[in-house]
mmCIF file of C-alpha atoms in Angstrom:
data_model
loop_
_atom_site.group_PDB
_atom_site.id
_atom_site.type_symbol
_atom_site.label_atom_id
_atom_site.label_comp_id
_atom_site.label_asym_id
_atom_site.label_seq_id
_atom_site.Cartn_x
_atom_site.Cartn_y
_atom_site.Cartn_z
ATOM 1 C CA MET A 387 -5.035 -3.057 -6.812
ATOM 2 C CA GLY A 388 -5.890 -2.708 -3.169
ATOM 3 C CA ILE A 389 -4.794 -1.051 0.041
ATOM 4 C CA THR A 390 -5.778 -2.274 3.496
ATOM 5 C CA LEU A 391 -4.994 -0.275 6.624
ATOM 6 C CA TYR A 392 -4.727 -2.106 9.959
ATOM 7 C CA ASP A 393 -4.266 -0.647 13.429
ATOM 8 C CA GLN A 394 -1.377 -1.805 15.617
ATOM 9 C CA ASN A 395 -3.570 -4.656 16.947
ATOM 10 C CA GLY A 396 -4.271 -6.002 13.453
ATOM 11 C CA THR A 397 -7.846 -4.724 13.257
ATOM 12 C CA GLU A 398 -8.821 -3.562 9.767
ATOM 13 C CA LYS A 399 -9.470 0.191 9.659
ATOM 14 C CA LYS A 400 -10.011 0.688 5.917
ATOM 15 C CA HIS A 401 -9.955 -1.401 2.745
ATOM 16 C CA VAL A 402 -9.888 0.199 -0.707
ATOM 17 C CA THR A 403 -9.743 -1.616 -4.043
ATOM 18 C CA ALA A 404 -9.763 -0.733 -7.725
ATOM 19 C CA GLU A 405 -10.258 -3.145 -10.596
ATOM 20 C CA GLY A 406 -8.386 -2.752 -13.867
ATOM 21 C CA GLN A 407 -11.317 -1.111 -15.638
ATOM 22 C CA GLU A 408 -11.867 1.506 -12.909
ATOM 23 C CA THR A 409 -10.300 4.935 -13.009
ATOM 24 C CA SER A 410 -7.481 5.909 -10.699
ATOM 25 C CA LYS A 411 -9.517 8.999 -9.747
ATOM 26 C CA ASN A 412 -12.087 6.893 -7.880
ATOM 27 C CA PHE A 413 -9.317 4.988 -6.095
ATOM 28 C CA ALA A 414 -7.520 8.224 -5.144
ATOM 29 C CA GLU A 415 -10.738 9.732 -3.780
ATOM 30 C CA GLN A 416 -11.150 6.743 -1.460
ATOM 31 C CA VAL A 417 -7.535 6.907 -0.261
ATOM 32 C CA ASN A 418 -7.214 10.685 0.120
ATOM 33 C CA GLY A 419 -7.846 11.785 3.674
ATOM 34 C CA MET A 420 -7.148 8.384 5.239
ATOM 35 C CA MET A 421 -5.955 8.881 8.802
ATOM 36 C CA PHE A 422 -2.791 7.029 9.781
ATOM 37 C CA GLU A 423 -1.312 6.533 13.248
ATOM 38 C CA TYR A 424 2.142 5.335 14.217
ATOM 39 C CA GLY A 425 2.042 1.569 14.491
ATOM 40 C CA ASP A 426 -0.570 1.137 11.752
ATOM 41 C CA VAL A 427 0.237 -1.348 8.991
ATOM 42 C CA VAL A 428 -0.509 -0.621 5.338
ATOM 43 C CA LYS A 429 -0.821 -3.666 3.067
ATOM 44 C CA VAL A 430 -0.613 -2.980 -0.669
ATOM 45 C CA TYR A 431 -1.826 -5.577 -3.176
ATOM 46 C CA HIS A 432 -1.479 -5.531 -6.963
ATOM 47 C CA ALA A 433 -2.301 -8.443 -9.279
ATOM 48 C CA GLU A 434 0.395 -7.199 -11.686
ATOM 49 C CA SER A 435 3.019 -6.176 -9.138
ATOM 50 C CA ASP A 436 5.714 -5.954 -11.820
ATOM 51 C CA ARG A 437 4.034 -2.677 -12.839
ATOM 52 C CA LEU A 438 4.959 -1.099 -9.473
ATOM 53 C CA SER A 439 8.166 0.761 -8.649
ATOM 54 C CA TRP A 440 9.541 0.832 -5.094
ATOM 55 C CA TYR A 441 11.352 3.818 -3.592
ATOM 56 C CA LYS A 442 13.282 4.337 -0.360
ATOM 57 C CA ASN A 443 14.110 7.872 0.772
ATOM 58 C CA SER A 444 12.947 9.094 -2.656
ATOM 59 C CA GLU A 445 15.435 6.807 -4.425
ATOM 60 C CA PHE A 446 14.342 4.052 -6.802
ATOM 61 C CA VAL A 447 15.187 0.645 -5.308
ATOM 62 C CA GLY A 448 13.492 -1.734 -7.721
ATOM 63 C CA LYS A 449 10.433 -3.018 -9.500
ATOM 64 C CA GLY A 450 7.814 -5.408 -8.220
ATOM 65 C CA ASP A 451 8.077 -9.038 -9.256
ATOM 66 C CA LYS A 452 4.745 -10.692 -10.045
ATOM 67 C CA LYS A 453 6.343 -14.125 -9.773
ATOM 68 C CA THR A 454 7.648 -13.478 -6.248
ATOM 69 C CA PHE A 455 4.863 -11.537 -4.527
ATOM 70 C CA LYS A 456 1.648 -9.662 -5.133
ATOM 71 C CA GLU A 457 1.485 -7.798 -1.829
ATOM 72 C CA ILE A 458 3.781 -5.913 0.480
ATOM 73 C CA SER A 459 3.213 -4.461 3.960
ATOM 74 C CA PHE A 460 4.594 -1.375 5.635
ATOM 75 C CA LYS A 461 4.455 -0.131 9.226
ATOM 76 C CA VAL A 462 3.791 3.585 9.787
ATOM 77 C CA THR A 463 6.639 5.020 11.910
ATOM 78 C CA PRO A 464 7.730 8.551 12.878
ATOM 79 C CA ASN A 465 10.414 8.199 10.176
ATOM 80 C CA GLY A 466 8.016 7.087 7.439
ATOM 81 C CA LEU A 467 7.033 3.663 6.155
ATOM 82 C CA GLU A 468 9.083 0.622 7.171
ATOM 83 C CA GLN A 469 8.659 -2.643 5.261
ATOM 84 C CA VAL A 470 7.460 -5.510 7.474
#
């Protein structure tokens, strides 16, 4: 699993990864406190994306599909994350 944060110009600000054998605690410690600005893009990668659940406005909208995609990107907006 990985998260990459880009600024609005596409410059990488932070890249965090966790392999399957690593604990989620280590991953969370790297992600906690990340600073986001409007216009930033967050790219999420998971090798087994069918294990992820997607929500919109706190409502479940579906599961990931490992056959279709392994990553998804969101833009940080004043109203929350917007898929790009």
